[in-house]
mmCIF file of C-alpha atoms and ligand atoms in Angstrom:
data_model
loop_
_atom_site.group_PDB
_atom_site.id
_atom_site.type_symbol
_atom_site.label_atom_id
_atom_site.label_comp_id
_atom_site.label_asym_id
_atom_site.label_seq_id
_atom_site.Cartn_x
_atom_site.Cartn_y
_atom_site.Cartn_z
ATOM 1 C CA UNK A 1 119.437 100.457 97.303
ATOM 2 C CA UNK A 2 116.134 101.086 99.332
ATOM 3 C CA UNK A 3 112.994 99.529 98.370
ATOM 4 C CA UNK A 4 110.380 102.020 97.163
ATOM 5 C CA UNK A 5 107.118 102.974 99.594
ATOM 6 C CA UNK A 6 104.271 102.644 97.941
ATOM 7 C CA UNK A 7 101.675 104.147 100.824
ATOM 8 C CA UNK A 8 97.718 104.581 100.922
ATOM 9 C CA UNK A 9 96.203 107.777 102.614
ATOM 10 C CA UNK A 10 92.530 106.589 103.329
ATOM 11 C CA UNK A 11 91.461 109.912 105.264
ATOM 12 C CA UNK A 12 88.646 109.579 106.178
ATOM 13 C CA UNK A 13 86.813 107.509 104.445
ATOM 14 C CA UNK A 14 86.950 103.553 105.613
ATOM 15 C CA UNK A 15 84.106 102.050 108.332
ATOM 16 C CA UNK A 16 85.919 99.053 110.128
ATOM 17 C CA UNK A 17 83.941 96.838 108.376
ATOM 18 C CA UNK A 18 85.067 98.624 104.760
ATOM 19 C CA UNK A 19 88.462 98.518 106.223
ATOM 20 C CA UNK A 20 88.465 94.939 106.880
ATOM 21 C CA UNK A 21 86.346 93.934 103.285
ATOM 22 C CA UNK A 22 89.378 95.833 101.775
ATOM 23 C CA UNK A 23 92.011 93.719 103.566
ATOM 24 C CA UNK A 24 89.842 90.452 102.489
ATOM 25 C CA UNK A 25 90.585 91.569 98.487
ATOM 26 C CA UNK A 26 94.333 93.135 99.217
ATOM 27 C CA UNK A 27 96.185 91.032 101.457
ATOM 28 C CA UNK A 28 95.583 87.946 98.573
ATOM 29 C CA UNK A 29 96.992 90.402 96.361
ATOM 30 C CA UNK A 30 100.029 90.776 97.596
ATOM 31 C CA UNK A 31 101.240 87.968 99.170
ATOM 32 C CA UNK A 32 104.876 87.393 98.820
ATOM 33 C CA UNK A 33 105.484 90.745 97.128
ATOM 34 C CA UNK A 34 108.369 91.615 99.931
ATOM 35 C CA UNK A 35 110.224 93.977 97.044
ATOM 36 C CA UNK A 36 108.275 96.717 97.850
ATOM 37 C CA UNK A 37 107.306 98.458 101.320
ATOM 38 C CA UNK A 38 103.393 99.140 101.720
ATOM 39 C CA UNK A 39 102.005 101.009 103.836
ATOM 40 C CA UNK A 40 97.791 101.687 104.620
ATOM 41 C CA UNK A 41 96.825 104.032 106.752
ATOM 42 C CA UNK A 42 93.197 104.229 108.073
ATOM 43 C CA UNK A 43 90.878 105.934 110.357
ATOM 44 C CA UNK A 44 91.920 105.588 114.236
ATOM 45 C CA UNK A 45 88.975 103.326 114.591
ATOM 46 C CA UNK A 46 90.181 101.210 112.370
ATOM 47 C CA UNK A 47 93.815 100.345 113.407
ATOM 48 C CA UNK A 48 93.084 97.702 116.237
ATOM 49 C CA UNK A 49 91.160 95.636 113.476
ATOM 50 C CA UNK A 50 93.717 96.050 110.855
ATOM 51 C CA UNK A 51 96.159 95.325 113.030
ATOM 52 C CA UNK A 52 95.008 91.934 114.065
ATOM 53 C CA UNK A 53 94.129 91.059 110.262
ATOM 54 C CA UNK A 54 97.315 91.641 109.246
ATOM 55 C CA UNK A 55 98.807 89.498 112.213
ATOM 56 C CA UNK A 56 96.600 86.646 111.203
ATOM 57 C CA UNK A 57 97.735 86.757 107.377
ATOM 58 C CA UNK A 58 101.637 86.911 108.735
ATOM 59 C CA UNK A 59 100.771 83.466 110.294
ATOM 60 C CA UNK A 60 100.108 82.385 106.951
ATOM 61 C CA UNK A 61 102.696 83.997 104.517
ATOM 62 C CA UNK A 62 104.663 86.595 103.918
ATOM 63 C CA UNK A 63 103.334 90.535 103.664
ATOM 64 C CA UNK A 64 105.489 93.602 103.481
ATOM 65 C CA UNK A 65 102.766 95.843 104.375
ATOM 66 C CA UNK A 66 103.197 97.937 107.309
ATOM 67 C CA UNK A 67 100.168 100.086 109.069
ATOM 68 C CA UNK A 68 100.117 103.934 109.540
ATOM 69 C CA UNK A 69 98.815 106.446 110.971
ATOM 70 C CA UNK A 70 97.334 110.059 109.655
ATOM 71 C CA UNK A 71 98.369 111.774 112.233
ATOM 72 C CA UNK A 72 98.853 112.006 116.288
ATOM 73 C CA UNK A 73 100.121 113.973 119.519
ATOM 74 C CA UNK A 74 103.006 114.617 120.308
ATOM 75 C CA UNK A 75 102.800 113.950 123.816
ATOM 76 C CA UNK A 76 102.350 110.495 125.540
ATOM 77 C CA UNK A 77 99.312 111.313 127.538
ATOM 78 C CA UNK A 78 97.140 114.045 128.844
ATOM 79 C CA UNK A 79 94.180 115.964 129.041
ATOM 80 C CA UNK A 80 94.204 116.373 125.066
ATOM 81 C CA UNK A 81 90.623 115.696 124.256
ATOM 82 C CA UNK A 82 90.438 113.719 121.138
ATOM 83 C CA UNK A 83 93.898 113.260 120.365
ATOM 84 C CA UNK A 84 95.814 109.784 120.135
ATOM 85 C CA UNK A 85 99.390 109.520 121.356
ATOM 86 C CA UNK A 86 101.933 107.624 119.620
ATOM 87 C CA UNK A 87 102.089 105.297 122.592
ATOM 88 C CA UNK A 88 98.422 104.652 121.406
ATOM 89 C CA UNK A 89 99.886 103.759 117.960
ATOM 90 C CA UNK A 90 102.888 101.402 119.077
ATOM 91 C CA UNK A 91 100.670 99.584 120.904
ATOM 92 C CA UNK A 92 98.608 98.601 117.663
ATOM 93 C CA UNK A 93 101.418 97.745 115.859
ATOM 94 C CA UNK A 94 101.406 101.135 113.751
ATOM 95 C CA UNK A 95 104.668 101.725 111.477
ATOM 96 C CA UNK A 96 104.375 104.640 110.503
ATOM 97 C CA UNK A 97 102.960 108.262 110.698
ATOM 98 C CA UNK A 98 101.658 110.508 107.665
ATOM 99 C CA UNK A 99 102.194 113.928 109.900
ATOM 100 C CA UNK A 100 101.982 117.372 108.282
ATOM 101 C CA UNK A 101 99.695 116.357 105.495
ATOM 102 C CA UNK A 102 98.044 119.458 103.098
ATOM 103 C CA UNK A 103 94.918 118.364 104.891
ATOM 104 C CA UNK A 104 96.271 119.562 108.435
ATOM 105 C CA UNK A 105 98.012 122.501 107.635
ATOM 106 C CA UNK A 106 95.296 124.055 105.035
ATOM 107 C CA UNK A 107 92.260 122.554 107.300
ATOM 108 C CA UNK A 108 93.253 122.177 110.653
ATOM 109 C CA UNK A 109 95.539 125.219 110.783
ATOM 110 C CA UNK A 110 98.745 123.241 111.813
ATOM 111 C CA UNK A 111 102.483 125.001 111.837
ATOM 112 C CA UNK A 112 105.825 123.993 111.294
ATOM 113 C CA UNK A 113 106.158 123.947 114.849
ATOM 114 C CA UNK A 114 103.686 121.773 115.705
ATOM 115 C CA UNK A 115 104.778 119.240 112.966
ATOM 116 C CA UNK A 116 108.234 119.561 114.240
ATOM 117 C CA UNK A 117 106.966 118.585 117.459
ATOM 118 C CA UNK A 118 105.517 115.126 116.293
ATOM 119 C CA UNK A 119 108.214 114.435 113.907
ATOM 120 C CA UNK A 120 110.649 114.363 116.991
ATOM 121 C CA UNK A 121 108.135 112.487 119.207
ATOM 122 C CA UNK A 122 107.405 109.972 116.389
ATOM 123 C CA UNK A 123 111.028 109.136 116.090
ATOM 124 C CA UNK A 124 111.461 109.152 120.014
ATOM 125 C CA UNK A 125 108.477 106.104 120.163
ATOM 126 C CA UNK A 126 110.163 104.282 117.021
ATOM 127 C CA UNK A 127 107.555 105.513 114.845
ATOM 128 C CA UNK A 128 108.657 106.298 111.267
ATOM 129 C CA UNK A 129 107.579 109.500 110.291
ATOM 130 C CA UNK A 130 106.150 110.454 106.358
ATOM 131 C CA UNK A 131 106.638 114.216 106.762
ATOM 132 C CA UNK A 132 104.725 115.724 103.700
ATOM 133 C CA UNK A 133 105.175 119.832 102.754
ATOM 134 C CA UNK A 134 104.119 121.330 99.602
ATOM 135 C CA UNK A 135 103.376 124.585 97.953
ATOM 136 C CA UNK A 136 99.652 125.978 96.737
ATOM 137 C CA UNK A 137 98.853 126.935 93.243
ATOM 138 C CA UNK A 138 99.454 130.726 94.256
ATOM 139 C CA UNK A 139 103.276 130.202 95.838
ATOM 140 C CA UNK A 140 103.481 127.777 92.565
ATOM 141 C CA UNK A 141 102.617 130.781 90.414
ATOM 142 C CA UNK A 142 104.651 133.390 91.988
ATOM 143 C CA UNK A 143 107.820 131.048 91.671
ATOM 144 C CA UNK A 144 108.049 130.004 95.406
ATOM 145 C CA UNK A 145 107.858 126.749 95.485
ATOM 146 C CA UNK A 146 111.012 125.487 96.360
ATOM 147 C CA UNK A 147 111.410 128.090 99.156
ATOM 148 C CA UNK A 148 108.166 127.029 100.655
ATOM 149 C CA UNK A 149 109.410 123.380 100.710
ATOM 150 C CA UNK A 150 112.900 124.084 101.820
ATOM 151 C CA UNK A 151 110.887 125.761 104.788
ATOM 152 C CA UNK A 152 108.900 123.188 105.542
ATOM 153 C CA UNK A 153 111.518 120.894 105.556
ATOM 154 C CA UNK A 154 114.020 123.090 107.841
ATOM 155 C CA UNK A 155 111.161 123.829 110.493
ATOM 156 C CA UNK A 156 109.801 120.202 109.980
ATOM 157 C CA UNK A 157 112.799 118.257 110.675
ATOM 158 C CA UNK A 158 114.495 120.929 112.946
ATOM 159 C CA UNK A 159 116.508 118.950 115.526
ATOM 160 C CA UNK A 160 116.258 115.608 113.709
ATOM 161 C CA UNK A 161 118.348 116.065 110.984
ATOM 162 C CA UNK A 162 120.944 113.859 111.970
ATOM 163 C CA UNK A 163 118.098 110.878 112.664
ATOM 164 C CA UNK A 164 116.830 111.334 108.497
ATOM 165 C CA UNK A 165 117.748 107.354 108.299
ATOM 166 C CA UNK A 166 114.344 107.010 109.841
ATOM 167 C CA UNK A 167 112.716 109.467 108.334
ATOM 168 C CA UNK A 168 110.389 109.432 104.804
ATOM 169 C CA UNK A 169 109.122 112.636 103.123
ATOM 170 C CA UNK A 170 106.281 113.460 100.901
ATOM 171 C CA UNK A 171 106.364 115.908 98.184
ATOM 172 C CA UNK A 172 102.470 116.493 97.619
ATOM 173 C CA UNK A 173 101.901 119.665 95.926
ATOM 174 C CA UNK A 174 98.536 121.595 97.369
ATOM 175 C CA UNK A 175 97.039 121.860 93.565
ATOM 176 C CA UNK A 176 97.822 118.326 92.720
ATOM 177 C CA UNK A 177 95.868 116.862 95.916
ATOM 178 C CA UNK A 178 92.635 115.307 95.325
ATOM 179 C CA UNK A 179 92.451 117.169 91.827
ATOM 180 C CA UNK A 180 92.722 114.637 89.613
ATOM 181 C CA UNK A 181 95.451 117.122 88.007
ATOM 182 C CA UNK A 182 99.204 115.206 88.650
ATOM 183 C CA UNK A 183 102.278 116.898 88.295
ATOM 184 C CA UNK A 184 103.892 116.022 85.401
ATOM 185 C CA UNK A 185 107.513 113.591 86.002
ATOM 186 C CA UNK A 186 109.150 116.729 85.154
ATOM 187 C CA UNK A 187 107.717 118.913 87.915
ATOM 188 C CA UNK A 188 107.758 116.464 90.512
ATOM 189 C CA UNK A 189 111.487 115.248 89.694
ATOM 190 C CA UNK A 190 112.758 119.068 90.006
ATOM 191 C CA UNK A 191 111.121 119.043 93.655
ATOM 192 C CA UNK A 192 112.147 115.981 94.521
ATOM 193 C CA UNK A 193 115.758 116.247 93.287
ATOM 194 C CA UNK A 194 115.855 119.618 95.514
ATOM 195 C CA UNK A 195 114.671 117.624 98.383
ATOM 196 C CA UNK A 196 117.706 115.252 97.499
ATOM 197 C CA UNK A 197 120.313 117.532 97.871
ATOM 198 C CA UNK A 198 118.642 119.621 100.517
ATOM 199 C CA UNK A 199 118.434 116.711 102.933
ATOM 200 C CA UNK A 200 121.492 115.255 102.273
ATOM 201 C CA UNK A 201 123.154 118.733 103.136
ATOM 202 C CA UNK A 202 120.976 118.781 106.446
ATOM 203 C CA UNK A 203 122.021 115.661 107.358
ATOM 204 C CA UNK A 204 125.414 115.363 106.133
ATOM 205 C CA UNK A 205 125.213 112.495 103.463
ATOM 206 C CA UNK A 206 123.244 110.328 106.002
ATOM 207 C CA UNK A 207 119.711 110.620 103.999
ATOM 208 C CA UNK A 208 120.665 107.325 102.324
ATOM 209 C CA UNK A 209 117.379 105.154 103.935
ATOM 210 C CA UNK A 210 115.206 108.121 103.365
ATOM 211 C CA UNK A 211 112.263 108.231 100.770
ATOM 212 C CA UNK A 212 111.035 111.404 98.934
ATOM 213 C CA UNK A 213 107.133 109.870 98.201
ATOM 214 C CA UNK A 214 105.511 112.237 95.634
ATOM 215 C CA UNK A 215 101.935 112.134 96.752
ATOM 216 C CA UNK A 216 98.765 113.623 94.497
ATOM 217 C CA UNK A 217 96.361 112.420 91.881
ATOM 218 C CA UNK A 218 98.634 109.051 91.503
ATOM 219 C CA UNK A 219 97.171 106.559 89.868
ATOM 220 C CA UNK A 220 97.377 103.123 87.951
ATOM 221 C CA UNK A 221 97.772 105.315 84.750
ATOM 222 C CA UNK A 222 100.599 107.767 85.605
ATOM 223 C CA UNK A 223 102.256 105.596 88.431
ATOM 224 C CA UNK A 224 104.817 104.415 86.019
ATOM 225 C CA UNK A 225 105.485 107.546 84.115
ATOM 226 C CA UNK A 226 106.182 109.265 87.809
ATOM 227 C CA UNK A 227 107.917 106.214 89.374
ATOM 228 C CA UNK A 228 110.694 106.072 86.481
ATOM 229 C CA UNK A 229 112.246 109.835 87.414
ATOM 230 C CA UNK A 230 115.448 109.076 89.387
ATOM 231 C CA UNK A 231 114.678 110.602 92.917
ATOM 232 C CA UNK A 232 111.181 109.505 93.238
ATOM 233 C CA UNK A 233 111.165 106.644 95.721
ATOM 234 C CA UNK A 234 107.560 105.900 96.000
ATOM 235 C CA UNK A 235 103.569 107.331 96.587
ATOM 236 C CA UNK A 236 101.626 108.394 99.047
ATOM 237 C CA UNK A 237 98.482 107.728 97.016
ATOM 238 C CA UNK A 238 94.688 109.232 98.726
ATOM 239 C CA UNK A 239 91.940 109.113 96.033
ATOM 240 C CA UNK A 240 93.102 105.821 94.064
ATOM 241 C CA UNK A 241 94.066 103.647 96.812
ATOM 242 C CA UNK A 242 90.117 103.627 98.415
ATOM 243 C CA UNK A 243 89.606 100.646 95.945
ATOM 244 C CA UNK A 244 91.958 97.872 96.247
ATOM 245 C CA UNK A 245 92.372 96.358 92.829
ATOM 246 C CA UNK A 246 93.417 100.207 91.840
ATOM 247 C CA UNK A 247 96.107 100.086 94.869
ATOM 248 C CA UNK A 248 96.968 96.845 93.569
ATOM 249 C CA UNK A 249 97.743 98.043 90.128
ATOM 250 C CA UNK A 250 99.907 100.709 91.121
ATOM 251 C CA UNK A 251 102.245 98.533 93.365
ATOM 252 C CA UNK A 252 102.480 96.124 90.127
ATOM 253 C CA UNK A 253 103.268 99.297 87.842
ATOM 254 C CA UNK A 254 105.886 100.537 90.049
ATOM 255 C CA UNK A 255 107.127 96.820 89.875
ATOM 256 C CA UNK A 256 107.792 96.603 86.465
ATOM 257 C CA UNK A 257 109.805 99.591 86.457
HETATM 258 C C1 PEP B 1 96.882 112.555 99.711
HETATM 259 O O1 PEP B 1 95.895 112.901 100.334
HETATM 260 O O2 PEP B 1 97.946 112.329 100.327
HETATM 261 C C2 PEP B 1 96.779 112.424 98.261
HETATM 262 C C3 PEP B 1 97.881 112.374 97.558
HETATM 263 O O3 PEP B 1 95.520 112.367 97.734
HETATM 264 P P1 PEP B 1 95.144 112.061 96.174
HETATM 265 O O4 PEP B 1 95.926 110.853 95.762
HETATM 266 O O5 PEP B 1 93.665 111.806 96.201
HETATM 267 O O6 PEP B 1 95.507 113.266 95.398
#
């Protein structure tokens, strides 16, 4: 059986300094906790740092807690102003990549296409991709939500499907995002059990390693209520996991399941 992902979305909001006070209070935390894969993701400016902390505390004891990224380029180099490659990422250590999150489609104006393109460059570089789709309040309303997030998994992962051992994905509905408003275990188990069987048909049974994350307004209150619905395999958690004690309880609630 996998172990669930429990993984922090910090968007921008840490300072290297914040990043690295954070790690001072976490890392303590969970020490020795190797049931459960972790996963922070911070600003760009922050990797390098986080990186070496988390090297130093591996000298000491044992961590399951693996850095991320929120995003990158596809390609290796260029003249891309402002863009960081994944070679950029590797190089730091980085784990994983959140790619296609609400944040960039609705925001930055990114496509399927363009998701599709880093999902297959992630996986080229050894990168493990958290592709996250979700519907808005409006396609939830007029009953489209599981076509929009059959779509965004089809474009998303075209060409990869047979590589979905080393691939996680995100159900975070739009409305649900920074809200405060979760959905319920009910709604989020119908998505995710879609994603189940939709992935497993893409890939042809080999979706076994693969996590569906269910990602908006988690927190230490509902984390156990969402984590006990059969095919959700773990958070991607934004607002709750800025303050480490409240990251901390969630990993411990999903532990007691
Ligand atoms: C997110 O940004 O991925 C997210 C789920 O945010 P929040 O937990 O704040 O809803």
């Amino acid at each position: 059986m996998m172990s669930y992902l429990i993984a922090a979305n910090w968007k921008m909001y840490k300072t290297v300094g914040e990043t690295l006070e954070y790690l001072e209070v976490f890392l303590p935390a969970v020490k020795d906790l190797m049931k459960i894969d972790i996963m922070i993701a911070p600003s760009f400016t922050a990797l390098s740092s986080a990186s070496i902390k988390l090297d130093a505390a591996k000298k000491e004891g044992e961590y399951n807690v693996k850095l991320g990224a929120q995003n990158m380029y596809y390609m290796d180099k260029g003249a891309f102003t402002g863009e960081i490659s994944p070679i950029m990422l590797t190089e730091l250590e980085v784990e994983y990549v959140i790619l296609g999150h609400s944040e960039r489609r609705h925001i930055f104006g990114e496509k399927d296409d363009l998701i599709n393109k880093k999902v297959i460059s992630a996986i080229e570089h050894g990168l493990r991709p958290i592709l996250c789709v979700g519907e808005t309040l409006e396609e939830r309303e007029q009953g489209k939500t599981l076509s929009v997030v059959e779509k965004q998994i089809r474009n998303g992962l075209a060409g990869v499907e047979k590589d979905m051992a080393f691939i996680d994905i995100a159900y975070e509905p739009v409305w649900a995002i920074g809200t405060g408003v979760n959905a319920t275990p009910e709604q989020a188990q119908e998505v995710h059990m879609f994603i189940r069987s939709l992935i497993n048909e893409m890939s042809k049974g080999n979706d076994e390693k693969t996590r569906i994350l269910y990602g908006g307004s988690v927190n230490e209150n509902n984390a156990r209520d969402l984590i006990k619905e059969p095919n959700i395999d773990g958070f991607l958690v934004g607002s709750a996991s800025l303050d480490p004690n409240r990251f901390y309880k969630i990993i411990t609630e999903v532990m007691e399941v």
